PDB file of N, CA and C in Angstrom:
ATOM      1  N   UNK Q1159      21.805 -28.190  13.346  1.00 58.00           N
ATOM      2  CA  UNK Q1159      22.636 -27.111  13.850  1.00 58.00           C
ATOM      3  C   UNK Q1159      22.399 -26.894  15.343  1.00 58.00           C
ATOM      4  N   UNK Q1160      21.144 -26.951  15.764  1.00 65.00           N
ATOM      5  CA  UNK Q1160      20.861 -26.727  17.180  1.00 65.00           C
ATOM      6  C   UNK Q1160      21.362 -27.890  18.033  1.00 65.00           C
ATOM      7  N   UNK Q1161      21.370 -29.100  17.469  1.00 70.00           N
ATOM      8  CA  UNK Q1161      21.888 -30.247  18.222  1.00 70.00           C
ATOM      9  C   UNK Q1161      23.374 -30.079  18.505  1.00 70.00           C
ATOM     10  N   UNK Q1162      24.105 -29.596  17.529  1.00 68.00           N
ATOM     11  CA  UNK Q1162      25.538 -29.393  17.704  1.00 68.00           C
ATOM     12  C   UNK Q1162      25.795 -28.341  18.779  1.00 68.00           C
ATOM     13  N   UNK Q1163      25.046 -27.251  18.761  1.00 69.00           N
ATOM     14  CA  UNK Q1163      25.205 -26.200  19.763  1.00 69.00           C
ATOM     15  C   UNK Q1163      24.832 -26.735  21.146  1.00 69.00           C
ATOM     16  N   UNK Q1164      23.767 -27.508  21.227  1.00 78.00           N
ATOM     17  CA  UNK Q1164      23.315 -28.058  22.493  1.00 78.00           C
ATOM     18  C   UNK Q1164      24.361 -28.993  23.083  1.00 78.00           C
ATOM     19  N   UNK Q1165      24.926 -29.868  22.271  1.00 76.00           N
ATOM     20  CA  UNK Q1165      25.959 -30.793  22.740  1.00 76.00           C
ATOM     21  C   UNK Q1165      27.199 -30.024  23.177  1.00 76.00           C
ATOM     22  N   UNK Q1166      27.558 -29.000  22.426  1.00 74.00           N
ATOM     23  CA  UNK Q1166      28.730 -28.197  22.769  1.00 74.00           C
ATOM     24  C   UNK Q1166      28.525 -27.473  24.098  1.00 74.00           C
ATOM     25  N   UNK Q1167      27.344 -26.927  24.313  1.00 81.00           N
ATOM     26  CA  UNK Q1167      27.089 -26.215  25.572  1.00 81.00           C
ATOM     27  C   UNK Q1167      27.047 -27.192  26.745  1.00 81.00           C
ATOM     28  N   UNK Q1168      26.548 -28.406  26.532  1.00 79.00           N
ATOM     29  CA  UNK Q1168      26.557 -29.408  27.596  1.00 79.00           C
ATOM     30  C   UNK Q1168      27.979 -29.814  27.948  1.00 79.00           C
ATOM     31  N   UNK Q1169      28.815 -29.950  26.937  1.00 73.00           N
ATOM     32  CA  UNK Q1169      30.214 -30.310  27.172  1.00 73.00           C
ATOM     33  C   UNK Q1169      30.929 -29.205  27.942  1.00 73.00           C
ATOM     34  N   UNK Q1170      30.691 -27.965  27.574  1.00 76.00           N
ATOM     35  CA  UNK Q1170      31.295 -26.843  28.296  1.00 76.00           C
ATOM     36  C   UNK Q1170      30.837 -26.812  29.741  1.00 76.00           C
ATOM     37  N   UNK Q1171      29.562 -27.108  29.974  1.00 77.00           N
ATOM     38  CA  UNK Q1171      29.038 -27.132  31.337  1.00 77.00           C
ATOM     39  C   UNK Q1171      29.719 -28.221  32.152  1.00 77.00           C
ATOM     40  N   UNK Q1172      29.881 -29.413  31.578  1.00 74.00           N
ATOM     41  CA  UNK Q1172      30.558 -30.494  32.286  1.00 74.00           C
ATOM     42  C   UNK Q1172      32.010 -30.143  32.591  1.00 74.00           C
ATOM     43  N   UNK Q1173      32.678 -29.529  31.624  1.00 72.00           N
ATOM     44  CA  UNK Q1173      34.080 -29.176  31.816  1.00 72.00           C
ATOM     45  C   UNK Q1173      34.253 -28.109  32.882  1.00 72.00           C
ATOM     46  N   UNK Q1174      33.296 -27.199  33.010  1.00 74.00           N
ATOM     47  CA  UNK Q1174      33.399 -26.184  34.050  1.00 74.00           C
ATOM     48  C   UNK Q1174      33.032 -26.749  35.415  1.00 74.00           C
ATOM     49  N   UNK Q1175      32.156 -27.757  35.439  1.00 75.00           N
ATOM     50  CA  UNK Q1175      31.698 -28.322  36.706  1.00 75.00           C
ATOM     51  C   UNK Q1175      32.678 -29.346  37.264  1.00 75.00           C
ATOM     52  N   UNK Q1176      33.231 -30.190  36.409  1.00 73.00           N
ATOM     53  CA  UNK Q1176      34.127 -31.253  36.843  1.00 73.00           C
ATOM     54  C   UNK Q1176      35.506 -31.034  36.233  1.00 73.00           C
ATOM     55  N   UNK Q1177      36.507 -30.912  37.092  1.00 69.00           N
ATOM     56  CA  UNK Q1177      37.861 -30.611  36.636  1.00 69.00           C
ATOM     57  C   UNK Q1177      38.430 -31.764  35.800  1.00 69.00           C
ATOM     58  N   UNK Q1178      38.142 -32.983  36.188  1.00 68.00           N
ATOM     59  CA  UNK Q1178      38.743 -34.152  35.553  1.00 68.00           C
ATOM     60  C   UNK Q1178      38.309 -34.402  34.119  1.00 68.00           C
ATOM     61  N   UNK Q1179      37.257 -33.726  33.638  1.00 72.00           N
ATOM     62  CA  UNK Q1179      36.811 -33.973  32.273  1.00 72.00           C
ATOM     63  C   UNK Q1179      37.736 -33.338  31.254  1.00 72.00           C
ATOM     64  N   UNK Q1180      38.550 -32.376  31.666  1.00 71.00           N
ATOM     65  CA  UNK Q1180      39.508 -31.760  30.766  1.00 71.00           C
ATOM     66  C   UNK Q1180      38.868 -30.801  29.780  1.00 71.00           C
ATOM     67  N   UNK Q1181      39.691 -30.197  28.966  1.00 71.00           N
ATOM     68  CA  UNK Q1181      39.258 -29.281  27.918  1.00 71.00           C
ATOM     69  C   UNK Q1181      40.331 -29.262  26.841  1.00 71.00           C
ATOM     70  N   UNK Q1182      40.178 -28.415  25.878  1.00 73.00           N
ATOM     71  CA  UNK Q1182      41.099 -28.408  24.743  1.00 73.00           C
ATOM     72  C   UNK Q1182      42.529 -28.036  25.143  1.00 73.00           C
ATOM     73  N   UNK Q1183      42.686 -27.261  26.205  1.00 79.00           N
ATOM     74  CA  UNK Q1183      44.010 -26.799  26.614  1.00 79.00           C
ATOM     75  C   UNK Q1183      44.626 -27.643  27.727  1.00 79.00           C
ATOM     76  N   UNK Q1184      44.024 -28.762  28.068  1.00 81.00           N
ATOM     77  CA  UNK Q1184      44.568 -29.617  29.117  1.00 81.00           C
ATOM     78  C   UNK Q1184      45.854 -30.275  28.640  1.00 81.00           C
ATOM     79  N   UNK Q1185      46.889 -30.139  29.460  1.00 86.00           N
ATOM     80  CA  UNK Q1185      48.173 -30.748  29.104  1.00 86.00           C
ATOM     81  C   UNK Q1185      48.190 -32.213  29.535  1.00 86.00           C
ATOM     82  N   UNK Q1186      49.173 -32.929  29.027  1.00 86.00           N
ATOM     83  CA  UNK Q1186      49.317 -34.345  29.376  1.00 86.00           C
ATOM     84  C   UNK Q1186      49.556 -34.488  30.874  1.00 86.00           C
ATOM     85  N   UNK Q1187      50.350 -33.603  31.457  1.00 87.00           N
ATOM     86  CA  UNK Q1187      50.657 -33.653  32.884  1.00 87.00           C
ATOM     87  C   UNK Q1187      49.393 -33.426  33.719  1.00 87.00           C
ATOM     88  N   UNK Q1188      48.581 -32.445  33.349  1.00 86.00           N
ATOM     89  CA  UNK Q1188      47.339 -32.174  34.084  1.00 86.00           C
ATOM     90  C   UNK Q1188      46.390 -33.364  34.002  1.00 86.00           C
ATOM     91  N   UNK Q1189      46.299 -33.979  32.828  1.00 86.00           N
ATOM     92  CA  UNK Q1189      45.426 -35.118  32.660  1.00 86.00           C
ATOM     93  C   UNK Q1189      45.888 -36.287  33.533  1.00 86.00           C
ATOM     94  N   UNK Q1190      47.199 -36.536  33.551  1.00 89.00           N
ATOM     95  CA  UNK Q1190      47.734 -37.616  34.376  1.00 89.00           C
ATOM     96  C   UNK Q1190      47.531 -37.351  35.861  1.00 89.00           C
ATOM     97  N   UNK Q1191      47.710 -36.109  36.287  1.00 89.00           N
ATOM     98  CA  UNK Q1191      47.489 -35.766  37.692  1.00 89.00           C
ATOM     99  C   UNK Q1191      46.038 -36.035  38.076  1.00 89.00           C
ATOM    100  N   UNK Q1192      45.094 -35.654  37.215  1.00 88.00           N
ATOM    101  CA  UNK Q1192      43.686 -35.915  37.495  1.00 88.00           C
ATOM    102  C   UNK Q1192      43.412 -37.408  37.586  1.00 88.00           C
ATOM    103  N   UNK Q1193      43.998 -38.194  36.696  1.00 90.00           N
ATOM    104  CA  UNK Q1193      43.794 -39.637  36.713  1.00 90.00           C
ATOM    105  C   UNK Q1193      44.335 -40.264  38.001  1.00 90.00           C
ATOM    106  N   UNK Q1194      45.533 -39.853  38.395  1.00 92.00           N
ATOM    107  CA  UNK Q1194      46.133 -40.409  39.607  1.00 92.00           C
ATOM    108  C   UNK Q1194      45.326 -40.023  40.840  1.00 92.00           C
ATOM    109  N   UNK Q1195      44.917 -38.759  40.939  1.00 92.00           N
ATOM    110  CA  UNK Q1195      44.141 -38.333  42.107  1.00 92.00           C
ATOM    111  C   UNK Q1195      42.790 -39.032  42.166  1.00 92.00           C
ATOM    112  N   UNK Q1196      42.149 -39.218  41.027  1.00 92.00           N
ATOM    113  CA  UNK Q1196      40.888 -39.951  41.006  1.00 92.00           C
ATOM    114  C   UNK Q1196      41.083 -41.387  41.472  1.00 92.00           C
ATOM    115  N   UNK Q1197      42.179 -42.004  41.052  1.00 93.00           N
ATOM    116  CA  UNK Q1197      42.455 -43.385  41.463  1.00 93.00           C
ATOM    117  C   UNK Q1197      42.685 -43.462  42.967  1.00 93.00           C
ATOM    118  N   UNK Q1198      43.496 -42.545  43.512  1.00 95.00           N
ATOM    119  CA  UNK Q1198      43.768 -42.563  44.949  1.00 95.00           C
ATOM    120  C   UNK Q1198      42.500 -42.324  45.754  1.00 95.00           C
ATOM    121  N   UNK Q1199      41.638 -41.435  45.293  1.00 93.00           N
ATOM    122  CA  UNK Q1199      40.364 -41.192  45.985  1.00 93.00           C
ATOM    123  C   UNK Q1199      39.486 -42.435  45.949  1.00 93.00           C
ATOM    124  N   UNK Q1200      39.492 -43.116  44.838  1.00 94.00           N
ATOM    125  CA  UNK Q1200      38.709 -44.342  44.728  1.00 94.00           C
ATOM    126  C   UNK Q1200      39.250 -45.411  45.671  1.00 94.00           C
ATOM    127  N   UNK Q1201      40.565 -45.524  45.768  1.00 94.00           N
ATOM    128  CA  UNK Q1201      41.164 -46.504  46.668  1.00 94.00           C
ATOM    129  C   UNK Q1201      40.775 -46.214  48.115  1.00 94.00           C
ATOM    130  N   UNK Q1202      40.796 -44.947  48.502  1.00 93.00           N
ATOM    131  CA  UNK Q1202      40.449 -44.591  49.874  1.00 93.00           C
ATOM    132  C   UNK Q1202      38.946 -44.743  50.132  1.00 93.00           C
ATOM    133  N   UNK Q1203      38.140 -44.547  49.125  1.00 94.00           N
ATOM    134  CA  UNK Q1203      36.700 -44.627  49.291  1.00 94.00           C
ATOM    135  C   UNK Q1203      36.152 -46.041  49.328  1.00 94.00           C
ATOM    136  N   UNK Q1204      36.866 -46.980  48.755  1.00 95.00           N
ATOM    137  CA  UNK Q1204      36.415 -48.368  48.759  1.00 95.00           C
ATOM    138  C   UNK Q1204      37.158 -49.116  49.861  1.00 95.00           C
ATOM    139  N   UNK Q1205      36.416 -49.467  50.884  1.00 94.00           N
ATOM    140  CA  UNK Q1205      36.990 -50.059  52.092  1.00 94.00           C
ATOM    141  C   UNK Q1205      37.754 -51.339  51.797  1.00 94.00           C
ATOM    142  N   UNK Q1206      37.218 -52.168  50.910  1.00 96.00           N
ATOM    143  CA  UNK Q1206      37.872 -53.446  50.609  1.00 96.00           C
ATOM    144  C   UNK Q1206      39.220 -53.246  49.913  1.00 96.00           C
ATOM    145  N   UNK Q1207      39.307 -52.259  49.027  1.00 95.00           N
ATOM    146  CA  UNK Q1207      40.595 -51.980  48.383  1.00 95.00           C
ATOM    147  C   UNK Q1207      41.621 -51.495  49.404  1.00 95.00           C
ATOM    148  N   UNK Q1208      41.163 -50.666  50.332  1.00 95.00           N
ATOM    149  CA  UNK Q1208      42.070 -50.176  51.376  1.00 95.00           C
ATOM    150  C   UNK Q1208      42.565 -51.339  52.241  1.00 95.00           C
ATOM    151  N   UNK Q1209      41.673 -52.267  52.573  1.00 96.00           N
ATOM    152  CA  UNK Q1209      42.091 -53.464  53.327  1.00 96.00           C
ATOM    153  C   UNK Q1209      43.095 -54.289  52.534  1.00 96.00           C
ATOM    154  N   UNK Q1210      42.842 -54.442  51.249  1.00 97.00           N
ATOM    155  CA  UNK Q1210      43.753 -55.223  50.395  1.00 97.00           C
ATOM    156  C   UNK Q1210      45.144 -54.588  50.377  1.00 97.00           C
ATOM    157  N   UNK Q1211      45.195 -53.272  50.193  1.00 96.00           N
ATOM    158  CA  UNK Q1211      46.497 -52.594  50.161  1.00 96.00           C
ATOM    159  C   UNK Q1211      47.205 -52.701  51.512  1.00 96.00           C
ATOM    160  N   UNK Q1212      46.451 -52.591  52.601  1.00 97.00           N
ATOM    161  CA  UNK Q1212      47.086 -52.658  53.917  1.00 97.00           C
ATOM    162  C   UNK Q1212      47.656 -54.047  54.192  1.00 97.00           C
ATOM    163  N   UNK Q1213      46.969 -55.089  53.763  1.00 97.00           N
ATOM    164  CA  UNK Q1213      47.494 -56.446  53.939  1.00 97.00           C
ATOM    165  C   UNK Q1213      48.702 -56.667  53.029  1.00 97.00           C
ATOM    166  N   UNK Q1214      48.608 -56.197  51.779  1.00 97.00           N
ATOM    167  CA  UNK Q1214      49.700 -56.411  50.827  1.00 97.00           C
ATOM    168  C   UNK Q1214      50.966 -55.667  51.244  1.00 97.00           C
ATOM    169  N   UNK Q1215      50.809 -54.491  51.838  1.00 96.00           N
ATOM    170  CA  UNK Q1215      51.974 -53.693  52.247  1.00 96.00           C
ATOM    171  C   UNK Q1215      52.376 -53.949  53.692  1.00 96.00           C
ATOM    172  N   UNK Q1216      51.597 -54.763  54.402  1.00 97.00           N
ATOM    173  CA  UNK Q1216      51.833 -55.049  55.818  1.00 97.00           C
ATOM    174  C   UNK Q1216      51.870 -53.749  56.631  1.00 97.00           C
ATOM    175  N   UNK Q1217      50.930 -52.882  56.374  1.00 97.00           N
ATOM    176  CA  UNK Q1217      50.791 -51.607  57.077  1.00 97.00           C
ATOM    177  C   UNK Q1217      49.376 -51.509  57.630  1.00 97.00           C
ATOM    178  N   UNK Q1218      49.175 -50.598  58.562  1.00 97.00           N
ATOM    179  CA  UNK Q1218      47.827 -50.373  59.073  1.00 97.00           C
ATOM    180  C   UNK Q1218      47.008 -49.614  58.036  1.00 97.00           C
ATOM    181  N   UNK Q1219      45.678 -49.697  58.176  1.00 95.00           N
ATOM    182  CA  UNK Q1219      44.807 -49.007  57.226  1.00 95.00           C
ATOM    183  C   UNK Q1219      45.003 -47.499  57.300  1.00 95.00           C
ATOM    184  N   UNK Q1220      45.236 -46.999  58.514  1.00 96.00           N
ATOM    185  CA  UNK Q1220      45.451 -45.555  58.670  1.00 96.00           C
ATOM    186  C   UNK Q1220      46.741 -45.119  57.962  1.00 96.00           C
ATOM    187  N   UNK Q1221      47.781 -45.941  58.041  1.00 97.00           N
ATOM    188  CA  UNK Q1221      49.047 -45.609  57.387  1.00 97.00           C
ATOM    189  C   UNK Q1221      48.890 -45.635  55.870  1.00 97.00           C
ATOM    190  N   UNK Q1222      48.162 -46.615  55.351  1.00 96.00           N
ATOM    191  CA  UNK Q1222      47.931 -46.698  53.905  1.00 96.00           C
ATOM    192  C   UNK Q1222      47.129 -45.489  53.444  1.00 96.00           C
ATOM    193  N   UNK Q1223      46.089 -45.115  54.208  1.00 96.00           N
ATOM    194  CA  UNK Q1223      45.291 -43.936  53.859  1.00 96.00           C
ATOM    195  C   UNK Q1223      46.151 -42.669  53.882  1.00 96.00           C
ATOM    196  N   UNK Q1224      47.016 -42.553  54.893  1.00 96.00           N
ATOM    197  CA  UNK Q1224      47.910 -41.404  54.986  1.00 96.00           C
ATOM    198  C   UNK Q1224      48.863 -41.359  53.791  1.00 96.00           C
ATOM    199  N   UNK Q1225      49.433 -42.508  53.424  1.00 95.00           N
ATOM    200  CA  UNK Q1225      50.349 -42.553  52.277  1.00 95.00           C
ATOM    201  C   UNK Q1225      49.645 -42.168  50.981  1.00 95.00           C
ATOM    202  N   UNK Q1226      48.401 -42.623  50.807  1.00 95.00           N
ATOM    203  CA  UNK Q1226      47.652 -42.257  49.606  1.00 95.00           C
ATOM    204  C   UNK Q1226      47.376 -40.757  49.570  1.00 95.00           C
ATOM    205  N   UNK Q1227      47.061 -40.183  50.723  1.00 94.00           N
ATOM    206  CA  UNK Q1227      46.811 -38.735  50.765  1.00 94.00           C
ATOM    207  C   UNK Q1227      48.091 -37.949  50.483  1.00 94.00           C
ATOM    208  N   UNK Q1228      49.221 -38.452  50.955  1.00 94.00           N
ATOM    209  CA  UNK Q1228      50.500 -37.809  50.665  1.00 94.00           C
ATOM    210  C   UNK Q1228      50.808 -37.848  49.169  1.00 94.00           C
ATOM    211  N   UNK Q1229      50.495 -38.967  48.527  1.00 93.00           N
ATOM    212  CA  UNK Q1229      50.746 -39.104  47.096  1.00 93.00           C
ATOM    213  C   UNK Q1229      49.861 -38.174  46.278  1.00 93.00           C
ATOM    214  N   UNK Q1230      48.723 -37.762  46.830  1.00 91.00           N
ATOM    215  CA  UNK Q1230      47.805 -36.909  46.089  1.00 91.00           C
ATOM    216  C   UNK Q1230      48.334 -35.486  45.912  1.00 91.00           C
ATOM    217  N   UNK Q1231      49.322 -35.079  46.706  1.00 90.00           N
ATOM    218  CA  UNK Q1231      49.847 -33.714  46.593  1.00 90.00           C
ATOM    219  C   UNK Q1231      50.470 -33.472  45.221  1.00 90.00           C
ATOM    220  N   UNK Q1232      51.397 -34.300  44.848  1.00 88.00           N
ATOM    221  CA  UNK Q1232      52.018 -34.218  43.521  1.00 88.00           C
ATOM    222  C   UNK Q1232      52.220 -35.637  43.008  1.00 88.00           C
ATOM    223  N   UNK Q1233      51.152 -36.257  42.503  1.00 88.00           N
ATOM    224  CA  UNK Q1233      51.265 -37.661  42.115  1.00 88.00           C
ATOM    225  C   UNK Q1233      52.200 -37.912  40.941  1.00 88.00           C
ATOM    226  N   UNK Q1234      52.411 -36.923  40.091  1.00 85.00           N
ATOM    227  CA  UNK Q1234      53.265 -37.101  38.909  1.00 85.00           C
ATOM    228  C   UNK Q1234      54.494 -36.211  38.971  1.00 85.00           C
ATOM    229  N   UNK Q1235      54.841 -35.742  40.148  1.00 84.00           N
ATOM    230  CA  UNK Q1235      55.995 -34.863  40.279  1.00 84.00           C
ATOM    231  C   UNK Q1235      55.645 -33.434  39.907  1.00 84.00           C
ATOM    232  N   UNK Q1236      56.625 -32.546  39.976  1.00 84.00           N
ATOM    233  CA  UNK Q1236      56.358 -31.147  39.618  1.00 84.00           C
ATOM    234  C   UNK Q1236      56.072 -30.997  38.139  1.00 84.00           C
ATOM    235  N   UNK Q1237      55.296 -29.983  37.770  1.00 82.00           N
ATOM    236  CA  UNK Q1237      54.989 -29.785  36.350  1.00 82.00           C
ATOM    237  C   UNK Q1237      56.237 -29.399  35.571  1.00 82.00           C
ATOM    238  N   UNK Q1238      56.280 -29.828  34.333  1.00 77.00           N
ATOM    239  CA  UNK Q1238      57.431 -29.480  33.490  1.00 77.00           C
ATOM    240  C   UNK Q1238      57.318 -28.033  33.056  1.00 77.00           C
ATOM    241  N   UNK Q1239      58.459 -27.430  32.793  1.00 75.00           N
ATOM    242  CA  UNK Q1239      58.471 -26.039  32.331  1.00 75.00           C
ATOM    243  C   UNK Q1239      57.964 -25.974  30.907  1.00 75.00           C
ATOM    244  N   UNK Q1240      57.056 -25.041  30.666  1.00 69.00           N
ATOM    245  CA  UNK Q1240      56.521 -24.858  29.320  1.00 69.00           C
ATOM    246  C   UNK Q1240      57.424 -23.889  28.550  1.00 69.00           C
ATOM    247  N   UNK Q1241      57.752 -24.209  27.325  1.00 60.00           N
ATOM    248  CA  UNK Q1241      58.570 -23.265  26.537  1.00 60.00           C
ATOM    249  C   UNK Q1241      57.772 -22.007  26.205  1.00 60.00           C
ATOM    250  N   UNK Q1242      58.430 -20.880  26.270  1.00 50.00           N
ATOM    251  CA  UNK Q1242      57.767 -19.613  25.942  1.00 50.00           C
ATOM    252  C   UNK Q1242      57.639 -19.462  24.440  1.00 50.00           C
ATOM    253  N   UNK Q1243      56.457 -19.068  24.003  1.00 50.00           N
ATOM    254  CA  UNK Q1243      56.201 -18.870  22.567  1.00 50.00           C
ATOM    255  C   UNK Q1243      56.440 -17.427  22.144  1.00 50.00           C
ATOM    256  N   UNK Q1244      56.942 -16.606  23.041  1.00 44.00           N
ATOM    257  CA  UNK Q1244      57.118 -15.177  22.742  1.00 44.00           C
ATOM    258  C   UNK Q1244      58.273 -14.912  21.836  1.00 44.00           C
TER     259      UNK Q1244
END
């Protein structure tokens, strides 16, 4: 019984500390947005990937970094309207 409580409290701590871990009420859109933003951050953080993208797109590294940052604003478009349960 104490192991279950301990694991549950650790999971709650992780979910409060890191947004990307999600929780029971995370929607599909929120999960996808977190995945896309994590991917874009990883691309910008790894110098070799940024070089690869800049060569593949025939753009400068600064332009590729700028485009990735622009995509991070709304990577999956605006959120869908939730139906009211009232």
